[in-house]
Amino acid sequence: MLKNKTALVTGSTSGIGLGIAKSLAKQGANIILNGFGEYAAVKAEIEALGVRVGYNGADMSKPADIEAMMAYATTEFGGVDILVNNAGIQYVSPIETFPTEKWDAVIAINLSSAFHTTRLAIPSMRTKNWGRIINIASAHGLVASANKTAYVAAKHGIVGLTKAVALEVATTGVTVNAICPGWVLTPLVQAQIDARAANEKITVDQATKELLGEKEPSLQFTTTEQLGELAVFMCSPAADNVRGVAWAADGGWTAQ
Ligand code: NAD
């Protein structure tokens, strides 16, 4: 379905971004990987699916790096047809002691990076009259939790960005949507589970059950494969008129 398309997935060396990159590759899309993790093995694994794979190590907190990455995508792949804004970090602290540099980093990586990639991707998508922008927001793009001010602000921000850009391109073949996962067991969440286990002097298994029980009625993690398939749907003709949505995949978290 996605043969001859190129997908740039930011933060795709692990977790959700990697899951989405694999699902898009299975549909025939060429993939541009990005992220700080080890990428050679990931690149080889996706290449084995029969698509072209590139890597650009842009730091998503740096607009100049993002501009260089988008230029690389144009030169090497003829532009970005599917842009998945996924790179993200978390920082947990009460606001009184929230380090200002952590606030700046969370906003830069989780929100401003998507502004930069999007503004640079839209012109060629408009020319081709086809494009997909998928922003990985979060249940925290729809509701809040204490001690995650920067993350919640960035994720609510990216839901707003999604809607505004979707309207700007509403009469074209370019769609812009957000996916709002609940808990997904990736390195980002494992770090929070490990911190909870250490703080409360409980086992990692108990901490995992507590984490799910607190927010997620299904008591199950959403998987990276499920999110990959949701992204594939958003790239399909069936989703041609799905515009500006914030699609929860959160086990009922935001239905409460
Ligand atoms: P992860 O830590 O597994 O992956 C994050 C990716 O972003 C990695 O590839 C990392 O190298 C990359 N990254 C981090 N900082 C970067 C930077 N400055 N420049 C470039 N790349 C950078 O985390 P994940 O859980 O897969 O998270 C992916 C996205 O999904 C994030 O936006 C996160 O907020 C969102 N999300 C995660 C969950 C969850 O439960 N895991 C839930 C909702 C939303």
PDB file of C-alpha atoms and ligand atoms in Angstrom:
ATOM      1  CA  MET A   1       0.000   0.000   0.000  1.00  0.00           C
ATOM      2  CA  LEU A   2       2.841   2.447   0.747  1.00  0.00           C
ATOM      3  CA  LYS A   3       5.325   1.468  -1.980  1.00  0.00           C
ATOM      4  CA  ASN A   4       7.295   4.478  -3.288  1.00  0.00           C
ATOM      5  CA  LYS A   5       6.418   6.530  -0.207  1.00  0.00           C
ATOM      6  CA  THR A   6       9.012   7.655   2.298  1.00  0.00           C
ATOM      7  CA  ALA A   7       8.263   7.790   6.004  1.00  0.00           C
ATOM      8  CA  LEU A   8      10.380   9.793   8.433  1.00  0.00           C
ATOM      9  CA  VAL A   9       9.792   8.608  11.985  1.00  0.00           C
ATOM     10  CA  THR A  10      11.496  10.720  14.624  1.00  0.00           C
ATOM     11  CA  GLY A  11      12.779   8.891  17.701  1.00  0.00           C
ATOM     12  CA  SER A  12      12.568   5.524  15.943  1.00  0.00           C
ATOM     13  CA  THR A  13      15.583   3.718  17.389  1.00  0.00           C
ATOM     14  CA  SER A  14      13.350   2.223  20.095  1.00  0.00           C
ATOM     15  CA  GLY A  15       9.831   1.934  21.458  1.00  0.00           C
ATOM     16  CA  ILE A  16       6.766   3.291  19.686  1.00  0.00           C
ATOM     17  CA  GLY A  17       8.695   4.961  16.845  1.00  0.00           C
ATOM     18  CA  LEU A  18      10.419   1.695  16.010  1.00  0.00           C
ATOM     19  CA  GLY A  19       7.095  -0.182  16.068  1.00  0.00           C
ATOM     20  CA  ILE A  20       5.550   2.348  13.692  1.00  0.00           C
ATOM     21  CA  ALA A  21       8.593   2.298  11.383  1.00  0.00           C
ATOM     22  CA  LYS A  22       8.330  -1.502  11.103  1.00  0.00           C
ATOM     23  CA  SER A  23       4.594  -1.444  10.364  1.00  0.00           C
ATOM     24  CA  LEU A  24       5.028   1.218   7.659  1.00  0.00           C
ATOM     25  CA  ALA A  25       7.961  -0.720   6.157  1.00  0.00           C
ATOM     26  CA  LYS A  26       5.795  -3.863   6.012  1.00  0.00           C
ATOM     27  CA  GLN A  27       3.464  -1.830   3.773  1.00  0.00           C
ATOM     28  CA  GLY A  28       6.400  -1.024   1.467  1.00  0.00           C
ATOM     29  CA  ALA A  29       7.353   2.468   2.675  1.00  0.00           C
ATOM     30  CA  ASN A  30      11.008   3.483   2.668  1.00  0.00           C
ATOM     31  CA  ILE A  31      12.019   4.579   6.145  1.00  0.00           C
ATOM     32  CA  ILE A  32      14.193   7.337   7.560  1.00  0.00           C
ATOM     33  CA  LEU A  33      15.155   6.492  11.122  1.00  0.00           C
ATOM     34  CA  ASN A  34      16.102   9.076  13.737  1.00  0.00           C
ATOM     35  CA  GLY A  35      16.982   8.872  17.419  1.00  0.00           C
ATOM     36  CA  PHE A  36      19.874   8.471  19.800  1.00  0.00           C
ATOM     37  CA  GLY A  37      19.714   4.707  20.262  1.00  0.00           C
ATOM     38  CA  GLU A  38      21.898   2.136  18.520  1.00  0.00           C
ATOM     39  CA  TYR A  39      20.556   2.032  14.963  1.00  0.00           C
ATOM     40  CA  ALA A  40      22.648  -0.358  12.828  1.00  0.00           C
ATOM     41  CA  ALA A  41      20.736  -3.503  13.888  1.00  0.00           C
ATOM     42  CA  VAL A  42      17.386  -1.721  13.591  1.00  0.00           C
ATOM     43  CA  LYS A  43      18.301  -0.465  10.117  1.00  0.00           C
ATOM     44  CA  ALA A  44      19.284  -3.987   8.997  1.00  0.00           C
ATOM     45  CA  GLU A  45      16.093  -5.491  10.428  1.00  0.00           C
ATOM     46  CA  ILE A  46      13.896  -3.049   8.522  1.00  0.00           C
ATOM     47  CA  GLU A  47      15.958  -3.352   5.330  1.00  0.00           C
ATOM     48  CA  ALA A  48      15.254  -7.105   5.472  1.00  0.00           C
ATOM     49  CA  LEU A  49      11.597  -6.189   4.801  1.00  0.00           C
ATOM     50  CA  GLY A  50      12.723  -5.113   1.315  1.00  0.00           C
ATOM     51  CA  VAL A  51      12.619  -1.318   1.681  1.00  0.00           C
ATOM     52  CA  ARG A  52      15.269   1.405   1.628  1.00  0.00           C
ATOM     53  CA  VAL A  53      16.279   2.650   5.065  1.00  0.00           C
ATOM     54  CA  GLY A  54      18.209   5.795   5.960  1.00  0.00           C
ATOM     55  CA  TYR A  55      19.266   7.207   9.281  1.00  0.00           C
ATOM     56  CA  ASN A  56      19.738  10.793  10.435  1.00  0.00           C
ATOM     57  CA  GLY A  57      20.853  11.476  13.986  1.00  0.00           C
ATOM     58  CA  ALA A  58      19.360  14.976  14.304  1.00  0.00           C
ATOM     59  CA  ASP A  59      18.891  16.181  17.860  1.00  0.00           C
ATOM     60  CA  MET A  60      15.206  17.067  17.849  1.00  0.00           C
ATOM     61  CA  SER A  61      15.771  19.847  20.366  1.00  0.00           C
ATOM     62  CA  LYS A  62      17.853  21.721  17.746  1.00  0.00           C
ATOM     63  CA  PRO A  63      16.051  23.466  14.865  1.00  0.00           C
ATOM     64  CA  ALA A  64      19.256  23.579  12.767  1.00  0.00           C
ATOM     65  CA  ASP A  65      19.641  19.783  13.098  1.00  0.00           C
ATOM     66  CA  ILE A  66      16.002  19.342  12.072  1.00  0.00           C
ATOM     67  CA  GLU A  67      16.513  21.540   9.006  1.00  0.00           C
ATOM     68  CA  ALA A  68      19.542  19.470   8.015  1.00  0.00           C
ATOM     69  CA  MET A  69      17.560  16.235   8.497  1.00  0.00           C
ATOM     70  CA  MET A  70      14.723  17.468   6.289  1.00  0.00           C
ATOM     71  CA  ALA A  71      17.271  18.524   3.634  1.00  0.00           C
ATOM     72  CA  TYR A  72      18.795  15.017   3.855  1.00  0.00           C
ATOM     73  CA  ALA A  73      15.313  13.531   3.310  1.00  0.00           C
ATOM     74  CA  THR A  74      14.854  15.659   0.178  1.00  0.00           C
ATOM     75  CA  THR A  75      18.269  14.901  -1.292  1.00  0.00           C
ATOM     76  CA  GLU A  76      18.376  11.192  -0.477  1.00  0.00           C
ATOM     77  CA  PHE A  77      14.700  10.176  -0.647  1.00  0.00           C
ATOM     78  CA  GLY A  78      12.932  12.873  -2.687  1.00  0.00           C
ATOM     79  CA  GLY A  79      11.149  14.270   0.376  1.00  0.00           C
ATOM     80  CA  VAL A  80       8.942  13.018   3.201  1.00  0.00           C
ATOM     81  CA  ASP A  81       5.494  11.618   2.350  1.00  0.00           C
ATOM     82  CA  ILE A  82       4.680  10.326   5.828  1.00  0.00           C
ATOM     83  CA  LEU A  83       5.956  12.279   8.806  1.00  0.00           C
ATOM     84  CA  VAL A  84       5.621  10.662  12.214  1.00  0.00           C
ATOM     85  CA  ASN A  85       6.507  13.093  14.993  1.00  0.00           C
ATOM     86  CA  ASN A  86       7.303  10.656  17.757  1.00  0.00           C
ATOM     87  CA  ALA A  87      10.537  11.637  19.539  1.00  0.00           C
ATOM     88  CA  GLY A  88       9.839  12.425  23.145  1.00  0.00           C
ATOM     89  CA  ILE A  89      11.210  12.488  26.655  1.00  0.00           C
ATOM     90  CA  GLN A  90       9.629  12.570  30.082  1.00  0.00           C
ATOM     91  CA  TYR A  91      10.564  14.355  33.305  1.00  0.00           C
ATOM     92  CA  VAL A  92       8.662  13.938  36.560  1.00  0.00           C
ATOM     93  CA  SER A  93       8.812  16.548  39.336  1.00  0.00           C
ATOM     94  CA  PRO A  94       6.547  18.886  41.291  1.00  0.00           C
ATOM     95  CA  ILE A  95       6.447  22.272  39.572  1.00  0.00           C
ATOM     96  CA  GLU A  96       8.205  24.112  42.418  1.00  0.00           C
ATOM     97  CA  THR A  97      11.338  22.062  41.870  1.00  0.00           C
ATOM     98  CA  PHE A  98      10.967  21.377  38.133  1.00  0.00           C
ATOM     99  CA  PRO A  99      14.365  22.257  36.628  1.00  0.00           C
ATOM    100  CA  THR A 100      13.907  24.997  34.026  1.00  0.00           C
ATOM    101  CA  GLU A 101      16.319  23.289  31.621  1.00  0.00           C
ATOM    102  CA  LYS A 102      14.162  20.130  31.804  1.00  0.00           C
ATOM    103  CA  TRP A 103      11.062  22.198  31.010  1.00  0.00           C
ATOM    104  CA  ASP A 104      12.841  23.661  27.981  1.00  0.00           C
ATOM    105  CA  ALA A 105      14.041  20.235  26.811  1.00  0.00           C
ATOM    106  CA  VAL A 106      10.623  18.560  27.115  1.00  0.00           C
ATOM    107  CA  ILE A 107       8.901  21.401  25.249  1.00  0.00           C
ATOM    108  CA  ALA A 108      11.615  21.477  22.555  1.00  0.00           C
ATOM    109  CA  ILE A 109      11.695  17.723  21.899  1.00  0.00           C
ATOM    110  CA  ASN A 110       8.024  16.812  22.451  1.00  0.00           C
ATOM    111  CA  LEU A 111       6.423  19.894  20.870  1.00  0.00           C
ATOM    112  CA  SER A 112       8.602  22.423  19.040  1.00  0.00           C
ATOM    113  CA  SER A 113      10.345  19.702  17.000  1.00  0.00           C
ATOM    114  CA  ALA A 114       6.980  18.838  15.431  1.00  0.00           C
ATOM    115  CA  PHE A 115       6.444  22.477  14.485  1.00  0.00           C
ATOM    116  CA  HIS A 116       9.795  22.476  12.671  1.00  0.00           C
ATOM    117  CA  THR A 117       9.420  19.121  10.870  1.00  0.00           C
ATOM    118  CA  THR A 118       5.849  19.971   9.879  1.00  0.00           C
ATOM    119  CA  ARG A 119       6.576  23.433   8.496  1.00  0.00           C
ATOM    120  CA  LEU A 120       9.412  21.932   6.431  1.00  0.00           C
ATOM    121  CA  ALA A 121       7.447  18.878   5.215  1.00  0.00           C
ATOM    122  CA  ILE A 122       4.206  20.561   4.166  1.00  0.00           C
ATOM    123  CA  PRO A 123       5.424  22.343   0.958  1.00  0.00           C
ATOM    124  CA  SER A 124       6.381  19.133  -0.854  1.00  0.00           C
ATOM    125  CA  MET A 125       3.281  17.318   0.472  1.00  0.00           C
ATOM    126  CA  ARG A 126       1.156  20.123  -0.975  1.00  0.00           C
ATOM    127  CA  THR A 127       2.977  19.828  -4.317  1.00  0.00           C
ATOM    128  CA  LYS A 128       2.361  16.061  -4.423  1.00  0.00           C
ATOM    129  CA  ASN A 129      -1.163  16.601  -3.053  1.00  0.00           C
ATOM    130  CA  TRP A 130      -0.614  13.643  -0.724  1.00  0.00           C
ATOM    131  CA  GLY A 131       0.855  13.451   2.717  1.00  0.00           C
ATOM    132  CA  ARG A 132       0.324  12.064   6.161  1.00  0.00           C
ATOM    133  CA  ILE A 133       1.435  13.707   9.373  1.00  0.00           C
ATOM    134  CA  ILE A 134       0.954  11.568  12.472  1.00  0.00           C
ATOM    135  CA  ASN A 135       1.792  13.137  15.801  1.00  0.00           C
ATOM    136  CA  ILE A 136       2.393  10.811  18.724  1.00  0.00           C
ATOM    137  CA  ALA A 137       0.732  12.699  21.555  1.00  0.00           C
ATOM    138  CA  SER A 138      -0.457  10.796  24.634  1.00  0.00           C
ATOM    139  CA  ALA A 139      -3.396  10.308  26.972  1.00  0.00           C
ATOM    140  CA  HIS A 140      -1.586  13.257  28.574  1.00  0.00           C
ATOM    141  CA  GLY A 141      -2.567  15.269  25.489  1.00  0.00           C
ATOM    142  CA  LEU A 142      -6.182  14.936  26.646  1.00  0.00           C
ATOM    143  CA  VAL A 143      -6.006  14.771  30.447  1.00  0.00           C
ATOM    144  CA  ALA A 144      -3.351  15.598  33.035  1.00  0.00           C
ATOM    145  CA  SER A 145      -1.412  13.889  35.805  1.00  0.00           C
ATOM    146  CA  ALA A 146       0.365  15.644  38.661  1.00  0.00           C
ATOM    147  CA  ASN A 147       4.130  16.177  38.497  1.00  0.00           C
ATOM    148  CA  LYS A 148       4.286  16.033  34.692  1.00  0.00           C
ATOM    149  CA  THR A 149       3.705  19.709  33.877  1.00  0.00           C
ATOM    150  CA  ALA A 150       6.095  19.991  30.943  1.00  0.00           C
ATOM    151  CA  TYR A 151       4.984  16.706  29.390  1.00  0.00           C
ATOM    152  CA  VAL A 152       1.268  17.465  29.792  1.00  0.00           C
ATOM    153  CA  ALA A 153       1.733  20.980  28.401  1.00  0.00           C
ATOM    154  CA  ALA A 154       3.734  19.667  25.424  1.00  0.00           C
ATOM    155  CA  LYS A 155       1.236  16.877  24.687  1.00  0.00           C
ATOM    156  CA  HIS A 156      -1.800  19.172  24.941  1.00  0.00           C
ATOM    157  CA  GLY A 157       0.184  21.528  22.681  1.00  0.00           C
ATOM    158  CA  ILE A 158       0.796  18.891  20.041  1.00  0.00           C
ATOM    159  CA  VAL A 159      -2.912  18.011  19.971  1.00  0.00           C
ATOM    160  CA  GLY A 160      -3.594  21.698  19.289  1.00  0.00           C
ATOM    161  CA  LEU A 161      -0.877  21.842  16.635  1.00  0.00           C
ATOM    162  CA  THR A 162      -2.428  18.764  14.994  1.00  0.00           C
ATOM    163  CA  LYS A 163      -5.849  20.411  14.744  1.00  0.00           C
ATOM    164  CA  ALA A 164      -4.527  23.755  13.490  1.00  0.00           C
ATOM    165  CA  VAL A 165      -2.366  22.264  10.737  1.00  0.00           C
ATOM    166  CA  ALA A 166      -5.139  19.812   9.759  1.00  0.00           C
ATOM    167  CA  LEU A 167      -7.364  22.830   9.077  1.00  0.00           C
ATOM    168  CA  GLU A 168      -4.686  24.605   7.032  1.00  0.00           C
ATOM    169  CA  VAL A 169      -4.426  21.638   4.644  1.00  0.00           C
ATOM    170  CA  ALA A 170      -8.041  20.454   4.877  1.00  0.00           C
ATOM    171  CA  THR A 171      -8.774  20.894   1.156  1.00  0.00           C
ATOM    172  CA  THR A 172      -5.669  18.958   0.085  1.00  0.00           C
ATOM    173  CA  GLY A 173      -4.623  15.297   0.124  1.00  0.00           C
ATOM    174  CA  VAL A 174      -2.553  15.950   3.227  1.00  0.00           C
ATOM    175  CA  THR A 175      -3.998  14.782   6.554  1.00  0.00           C
ATOM    176  CA  VAL A 176      -2.745  15.557  10.040  1.00  0.00           C
ATOM    177  CA  ASN A 177      -3.780  13.474  13.042  1.00  0.00           C
ATOM    178  CA  ALA A 178      -2.592  12.562  16.517  1.00  0.00           C
ATOM    179  CA  ILE A 179      -2.409   9.225  18.288  1.00  0.00           C
ATOM    180  CA  CYS A 180      -2.833   9.337  22.065  1.00  0.00           C
ATOM    181  CA  PRO A 181      -1.486   6.146  23.637  1.00  0.00           C
ATOM    182  CA  GLY A 182      -1.980   5.166  27.246  1.00  0.00           C
ATOM    183  CA  TRP A 183       0.791   3.125  28.841  1.00  0.00           C
ATOM    184  CA  VAL A 184       3.111   1.361  26.388  1.00  0.00           C
ATOM    185  CA  LEU A 185       5.931  -0.737  27.834  1.00  0.00           C
ATOM    186  CA  THR A 186       8.937   1.046  26.304  1.00  0.00           C
ATOM    187  CA  PRO A 187      12.212   2.284  27.846  1.00  0.00           C
ATOM    188  CA  LEU A 188      10.466   5.612  28.644  1.00  0.00           C
ATOM    189  CA  VAL A 189       7.838   3.862  30.798  1.00  0.00           C
ATOM    190  CA  GLN A 190      10.150   1.177  32.179  1.00  0.00           C
ATOM    191  CA  ALA A 191      12.173   4.013  33.756  1.00  0.00           C
ATOM    192  CA  GLN A 192       9.011   5.262  35.529  1.00  0.00           C
ATOM    193  CA  ILE A 193       8.150   1.739  36.749  1.00  0.00           C
ATOM    194  CA  ASP A 194      11.690   1.209  38.041  1.00  0.00           C
ATOM    195  CA  ALA A 195      11.572   4.574  39.852  1.00  0.00           C
ATOM    196  CA  ARG A 196       8.234   3.649  41.455  1.00  0.00           C
ATOM    197  CA  ALA A 197       9.578   0.256  42.593  1.00  0.00           C
ATOM    198  CA  ALA A 198      12.646   1.912  44.134  1.00  0.00           C
ATOM    199  CA  ASN A 199      10.668   4.738  45.825  1.00  0.00           C
ATOM    200  CA  GLU A 200       8.009   2.458  47.279  1.00  0.00           C
ATOM    201  CA  LYS A 201      10.398  -0.444  47.988  1.00  0.00           C
ATOM    202  CA  ILE A 202       8.192  -2.864  46.034  1.00  0.00           C
ATOM    203  CA  THR A 203       8.969  -5.308  43.217  1.00  0.00           C
ATOM    204  CA  VAL A 204       8.984  -4.212  39.581  1.00  0.00           C
ATOM    205  CA  ASP A 205       6.026  -6.555  39.016  1.00  0.00           C
ATOM    206  CA  GLN A 206       4.021  -4.850  41.801  1.00  0.00           C
ATOM    207  CA  ALA A 207       5.014  -1.423  40.488  1.00  0.00           C
ATOM    208  CA  THR A 208       3.819  -2.410  36.992  1.00  0.00           C
ATOM    209  CA  LYS A 209       0.431  -3.538  38.364  1.00  0.00           C
ATOM    210  CA  GLU A 210       0.087  -0.302  40.367  1.00  0.00           C
ATOM    211  CA  LEU A 211       0.962   1.851  37.349  1.00  0.00           C
ATOM    212  CA  LEU A 212      -1.655   0.183  35.144  1.00  0.00           C
ATOM    213  CA  GLY A 213      -4.283  -0.004  37.896  1.00  0.00           C
ATOM    214  CA  GLU A 214      -4.054   3.707  38.615  1.00  0.00           C
ATOM    215  CA  LYS A 215      -4.953   4.931  35.105  1.00  0.00           C
ATOM    216  CA  GLU A 216      -5.713   2.195  32.623  1.00  0.00           C
ATOM    217  CA  PRO A 217      -9.043   0.320  33.086  1.00  0.00           C
ATOM    218  CA  SER A 218      -8.022  -2.491  30.696  1.00  0.00           C
ATOM    219  CA  LEU A 219      -5.022  -3.205  32.976  1.00  0.00           C
ATOM    220  CA  GLN A 220      -3.087  -3.883  29.773  1.00  0.00           C
ATOM    221  CA  PHE A 221      -0.318  -2.065  27.976  1.00  0.00           C
ATOM    222  CA  THR A 222      -1.023  -0.842  24.452  1.00  0.00           C
ATOM    223  CA  THR A 223       1.617  -2.468  22.208  1.00  0.00           C
ATOM    224  CA  THR A 224       3.958  -0.821  19.727  1.00  0.00           C
ATOM    225  CA  GLU A 225       2.562  -3.205  17.077  1.00  0.00           C
ATOM    226  CA  GLN A 226      -0.998  -1.965  17.715  1.00  0.00           C
ATOM    227  CA  LEU A 227       0.156   1.631  17.359  1.00  0.00           C
ATOM    228  CA  GLY A 228       2.019   0.714  14.165  1.00  0.00           C
ATOM    229  CA  GLU A 229      -1.163  -0.708  12.670  1.00  0.00           C
ATOM    230  CA  LEU A 230      -3.114   2.404  13.704  1.00  0.00           C
ATOM    231  CA  ALA A 231      -0.537   4.515  11.856  1.00  0.00           C
ATOM    232  CA  VAL A 232      -0.929   2.250   8.803  1.00  0.00           C
ATOM    233  CA  PHE A 233      -4.691   2.833   8.921  1.00  0.00           C
ATOM    234  CA  MET A 234      -4.127   6.592   9.060  1.00  0.00           C
ATOM    235  CA  CYS A 235      -2.019   6.256   5.894  1.00  0.00           C
ATOM    236  CA  SER A 236      -4.700   4.244   4.064  1.00  0.00           C
ATOM    237  CA  PRO A 237      -7.303   5.617   1.625  1.00  0.00           C
ATOM    238  CA  ALA A 238      -9.956   4.745   4.240  1.00  0.00           C
ATOM    239  CA  ALA A 239      -8.505   7.577   6.346  1.00  0.00           C
ATOM    240  CA  ASP A 240      -8.414  10.172   3.534  1.00  0.00           C
ATOM    241  CA  ASN A 241     -10.981  12.287   5.367  1.00  0.00           C
ATOM    242  CA  VAL A 242      -9.851  11.646   8.927  1.00  0.00           C
ATOM    243  CA  ARG A 243      -8.497  15.083   9.817  1.00  0.00           C
ATOM    244  CA  GLY A 244      -7.382  16.686  13.036  1.00  0.00           C
ATOM    245  CA  VAL A 245      -8.354  13.848  15.360  1.00  0.00           C
ATOM    246  CA  ALA A 246      -6.671  12.903  18.622  1.00  0.00           C
ATOM    247  CA  TRP A 247      -7.186   9.146  18.602  1.00  0.00           C
ATOM    248  CA  ALA A 248      -6.919   7.498  21.987  1.00  0.00           C
ATOM    249  CA  ALA A 249      -5.384   4.016  22.242  1.00  0.00           C
ATOM    250  CA  ASP A 250      -5.329   4.001  26.009  1.00  0.00           C
ATOM    251  CA  GLY A 251      -7.291   1.034  27.418  1.00  0.00           C
ATOM    252  CA  GLY A 252     -10.075   3.384  28.517  1.00  0.00           C
ATOM    253  CA  TRP A 253      -7.853   5.860  30.412  1.00  0.00           C
ATOM    254  CA  THR A 254      -9.527   8.973  28.989  1.00  0.00           C
ATOM    255  CA  ALA A 255     -13.022   7.466  28.917  1.00  0.00           C
ATOM    256  CA  GLN A 256     -13.196   7.799  32.714  1.00  0.00           C
TER     257      GLN A 256
HETATM  258  P1  NAD B   1      11.481   5.672  23.971  1.00  0.00           P
HETATM  259  O1  NAD B   1      12.323   6.275  25.034  1.00  0.00           O
HETATM  260  O2  NAD B   1      11.496   4.191  23.752  1.00  0.00           O
HETATM  261  O3  NAD B   1      11.806   6.323  22.558  1.00  0.00           O
HETATM  262  C1  NAD B   1      12.050   7.676  22.423  1.00  0.00           C
HETATM  263  C2  NAD B   1      12.839   7.873  21.147  1.00  0.00           C
HETATM  264  O4  NAD B   1      13.112   9.266  21.025  1.00  0.00           O
HETATM  265  C3  NAD B   1      14.201   7.163  21.153  1.00  0.00           C
HETATM  266  O5  NAD B   1      14.494   6.689  19.854  1.00  0.00           O
HETATM  267  C4  NAD B   1      15.152   8.278  21.539  1.00  0.00           C
HETATM  268  O6  NAD B   1      16.492   8.070  21.102  1.00  0.00           O
HETATM  269  C5  NAD B   1      14.506   9.437  20.824  1.00  0.00           C
HETATM  270  N1  NAD B   1      14.909  10.746  21.329  1.00  0.00           N
HETATM  271  C6  NAD B   1      14.902  11.215  22.599  1.00  0.00           C
HETATM  272  N2  NAD B   1      15.393  12.462  22.628  1.00  0.00           N
HETATM  273  C7  NAD B   1      15.702  12.789  21.359  1.00  0.00           C
HETATM  274  C8  NAD B   1      16.249  13.943  20.733  1.00  0.00           C
HETATM  275  N3  NAD B   1      16.585  15.029  21.431  1.00  0.00           N
HETATM  276  N4  NAD B   1      16.451  13.921  19.391  1.00  0.00           N
HETATM  277  C9  NAD B   1      16.141  12.816  18.675  1.00  0.00           C
HETATM  278  N5  NAD B   1      15.624  11.705  19.198  1.00  0.00           N
HETATM  279  C10 NAD B   1      15.412  11.694  20.528  1.00  0.00           C
HETATM  280  O7  NAD B   1      10.023   6.199  24.280  1.00  0.00           O
HETATM  281  P2  NAD B   1       8.573   5.803  23.734  1.00  0.00           P
HETATM  282  O8  NAD B   1       7.787   5.383  24.894  1.00  0.00           O
HETATM  283  O9  NAD B   1       8.640   4.923  22.551  1.00  0.00           O
HETATM  284  O10 NAD B   1       8.049   7.243  23.331  1.00  0.00           O
HETATM  285  C11 NAD B   1       7.824   7.647  22.011  1.00  0.00           C
HETATM  286  C12 NAD B   1       6.764   8.730  21.999  1.00  0.00           C
HETATM  287  O11 NAD B   1       5.533   8.180  22.473  1.00  0.00           O
HETATM  288  C13 NAD B   1       7.064   9.918  22.903  1.00  0.00           C
HETATM  289  O12 NAD B   1       6.666  11.112  22.269  1.00  0.00           O
HETATM  290  C14 NAD B   1       6.221   9.657  24.114  1.00  0.00           C
HETATM  291  O13 NAD B   1       5.879  10.816  24.790  1.00  0.00           O
HETATM  292  C15 NAD B   1       5.010   9.009  23.480  1.00  0.00           C
HETATM  293  N6  NAD B   1       4.184   8.219  24.394  1.00  0.00           N
HETATM  294  C16 NAD B   1       4.703   7.153  25.054  1.00  0.00           C
HETATM  295  C17 NAD B   1       3.883   6.423  25.903  1.00  0.00           C
HETATM  296  C18 NAD B   1       4.364   5.214  26.637  1.00  0.00           C
HETATM  297  O14 NAD B   1       3.616   4.728  27.499  1.00  0.00           O
HETATM  298  N7  NAD B   1       5.541   4.692  26.366  1.00  0.00           N
HETATM  299  C19 NAD B   1       2.550   6.798  26.069  1.00  0.00           C
HETATM  300  C20 NAD B   1       2.073   7.899  25.383  1.00  0.00           C
HETATM  301  C21 NAD B   1       2.898   8.597  24.541  1.00  0.00           C
END
